[in-house]
C-alpha atoms as a printed R data frame, in Angstrom:
    type eleno elety resid chain resno       x       y      z
1   ATOM     1    CA   MET     A     1 109.885  85.281 70.525
2   ATOM     2    CA   SER     A     2 111.329  83.381 73.367
3   ATOM     3    CA   VAL     A     3 110.198  80.041 75.123
4   ATOM     4    CA   ALA     A     4 108.234  79.962 77.969
5   ATOM     5    CA   ALA     A     5 109.985  77.046 79.921
6   ATOM     6    CA   GLY     A     6 111.678  78.107 82.934
7   ATOM     7    CA   CYS     A     7 109.882  81.353 83.708
8   ATOM     8    CA   GLN     A     8 108.987  82.117 87.103
9   ATOM     9    CA   LEU     A     9 106.410  85.029 86.255
10  ATOM    10    CA   ILE     A    10 103.701  82.549 84.486
11  ATOM    11    CA   GLY     A    11 100.360  83.175 86.210
12  ATOM    12    CA   ARG     A    12  97.678  85.981 87.423
13  ATOM    13    CA   TRP     A    13  99.499  88.430 89.479
14  ATOM    14    CA   ARG     A    14  97.102  91.245 91.642
15  ATOM    15    CA   ILE     A    15  98.531  94.950 91.517
16  ATOM    16    CA   VAL     A    16  98.702  96.199 94.969
17  ATOM    17    CA   GLU     A    17 100.994  99.521 93.927
18  ATOM    18    CA   ALA     A    18 101.455 102.049 91.921
19  ATOM    19    CA   ASP     A    19 104.134 105.072 91.853
20  ATOM    20    CA   LEU     A    20 101.876 107.470 89.800
21  ATOM    21    CA   TRP     A    21  97.940 106.297 91.129
22  ATOM    22    CA   ASP     A    22  96.393 105.330 94.548
23  ATOM    23    CA   ARG     A    23  95.259 102.312 95.112
24  ATOM    24    CA   ASP     A    24  91.391 103.782 94.754
25  ATOM    25    CA   TYR     A    25  92.581 104.207 90.911
26  ATOM    26    CA   LEU     A    26  94.414 100.704 90.038
27  ATOM    27    CA   ASP     A    27  90.938  99.257 91.032
28  ATOM    28    CA   LEU     A    28  87.936 101.238 89.675
29  ATOM    29    CA   ILE     A    29  86.880  98.697 87.789
30  ATOM    30    CA   GLU     A    30  87.741  95.712 88.583
31  ATOM    31    CA   PRO     A    31  90.918  94.434 90.878
32  ATOM    32    CA   ALA     A    32  94.071  95.241 89.245
33  ATOM    33    CA   TYR     A    33  95.841  92.805 87.335
34  ATOM    34    CA   LEU     A    34  98.557  91.239 85.204
35  ATOM    35    CA   THR     A    35  98.424  87.813 83.656
36  ATOM    36    CA   ILE     A    36 101.522  86.231 82.107
37  ATOM    37    CA   ASN     A    37 100.808  82.970 80.031
38  ATOM    38    CA   LYS     A    38 103.097  80.412 78.745
39  ATOM    39    CA   ASN     A    39 101.836  81.059 74.904
40  ATOM    40    CA   GLY     A    40 103.148  84.397 74.146
41  ATOM    41    CA   ARG     A    41 100.517  86.388 75.388
42  ATOM    42    CA   GLY     A    42  99.397  88.247 78.023
43  ATOM    43    CA   GLU     A    43  97.014  91.157 79.456
44  ATOM    44    CA   PHE     A    44  96.467  93.679 82.379
45  ATOM    45    CA   ALA     A    45  94.207  95.918 83.581
46  ATOM    46    CA   PHE     A    46  93.914  98.621 85.953
47  ATOM    47    CA   GLY     A    47  91.957 101.798 86.232
48  ATOM    48    CA   ALA     A    48  90.543 101.997 83.186
49  ATOM    49    CA   VAL     A    49  93.138 100.963 80.889
50  ATOM    50    CA   ASN     A    50  93.169  97.415 80.153
51  ATOM    51    CA   ALA     A    51  95.911  96.035 77.324
52  ATOM    52    CA   THR     A    52  96.978  92.799 75.966
53  ATOM    53    CA   MET     A    53 100.831  92.201 75.860
54  ATOM    54    CA   GLU     A    54 103.059  90.283 74.002
55  ATOM    55    CA   LEU     A    55 105.933  88.578 75.514
56  ATOM    56    CA   GLU     A    56 109.546  87.455 75.595
57  ATOM    57    CA   TYR     A    57 110.633  85.392 78.352
58  ATOM    58    CA   ALA     A    58 113.291  84.749 80.111
59  ATOM    59    CA   GLN     A    59 113.399  82.934 83.754
60  ATOM    60    CA   THR     A    60 113.031  86.208 86.283
61  ATOM    61    CA   ILE     A    61 112.230  88.735 83.888
62  ATOM    62    CA   VAL     A    62 109.475  89.209 81.077
63  ATOM    63    CA   PHE     A    63 109.858  92.326 78.478
64  ATOM    64    CA   PHE     A    64 105.849  93.136 76.407
65  ATOM    65    CA   THR     A    65 104.836  95.276 74.136
66  ATOM    66    CA   TRP     A    66 101.086  96.299 74.804
67  ATOM    67    CA   SER     A    67  98.380  98.025 73.295
68  ATOM    68    CA   GLY     A    68  94.507  98.448 74.493
69  ATOM    69    CA   PHE     A    69  92.561 101.041 75.830
70  ATOM    70    CA   ASP     A    70  92.225 104.104 78.692
71  ATOM    71    CA   GLU     A    71  88.070 105.403 78.741
72  ATOM    72    CA   GLY     A    72  87.704 104.036 75.131
73  ATOM    73    CA   ASP     A    73  90.799 105.802 73.936
74  ATOM    74    CA   GLU     A    74  93.454 103.452 72.126
75  ATOM    75    CA   ILE     A    75  96.752 103.186 73.814
76  ATOM    76    CA   PHE     A    76  99.973 101.152 73.505
77  ATOM    77    CA   GLY     A    77 103.595 100.870 74.694
78  ATOM    78    CA   SER     A    78 106.615  98.456 76.035
79  ATOM    79    CA   GLY     A    79 107.022  97.459 80.069
80  ATOM    80    CA   SER     A    80 108.888  94.762 81.606
81  ATOM    81    CA   ALA     A    81 107.878  92.492 84.898
82  ATOM    82    CA   GLU     A    82 110.873  91.846 87.051
83  ATOM    83    CA   LEU     A    83 110.490  89.112 89.738
84  ATOM    84    CA   ASP     A    84 111.946  90.673 93.127
85  ATOM    85    CA   ASP     A    85 114.023  88.067 95.602
86  ATOM    86    CA   ASP     A    86 111.082  88.622 97.585
87  ATOM    87    CA   GLY     A    87 108.370  87.056 95.320
88  ATOM    88    CA   ILE     A    88 106.926  90.496 94.309
89  ATOM    89    CA   ILE     A    89 107.200  91.540 90.842
90  ATOM    90    CA   GLU     A    90 108.205  95.176 89.445
91  ATOM    91    CA   ILE     A    91 106.464  96.023 86.417
92  ATOM    92    CA   GLU     A    92 107.837  98.929 84.547
93  ATOM    93    CA   LEU     A    93 105.081 100.880 81.755
94  ATOM    94    CA   SER     A    94 105.711 102.780 79.445
95  ATOM    95    CA   PHE     A    95 103.357 104.458 77.442
96  ATOM    96    CA   HIS     A    96 103.957 105.898 74.115
97  ATOM    97    CA   ASN     A    97 104.036 108.903 74.054
98  ATOM    98    CA   GLY     A    98 103.224 109.731 77.359
99  ATOM    99    CA   ASP     A    99 103.977 108.536 81.190
100 ATOM   100    CA   ASP     A   100 106.191 105.930 82.626
101 ATOM   101    CA   ALA     A   101 104.669 104.087 85.365
102 ATOM   102    CA   ILE     A   102 106.269 101.771 88.146
103 ATOM   103    CA   LEU     A   103 103.936  99.086 89.720
104 ATOM   104    CA   LYS     A   104 104.296  96.486 91.902
105 ATOM   105    CA   ALA     A   105 102.100  92.879 91.747
106 ATOM   106    CA   HIS     A   106 101.858  89.910 94.002
107 ATOM   107    CA   ARG     A   107 101.055  86.756 92.854
108 ATOM   108    CA   GLN     A   108  97.578  85.808 93.284
């Protein structure tokens, strides 16, 4: 695991857009979010998905593996989140044996 020092993505992000789901689905249970912590862990939730992440850090990007639940079913996968020049992060999320999605988030 790489060190979080200098990573600009540390903090809580509000997921506002996705290529596979509309905003109503994203905020189905609670406001959709992604949290990147300094301790190598993070979490995200949107729709019926709730998961924890194991992180590797760079200055403007993090890579992660994740595991969690979707409507009670265990799911897992991998992904990344990268900070764009406009201050928005683009999250690439891959579900094991499933969909790949792109989400966008603003800092909270």
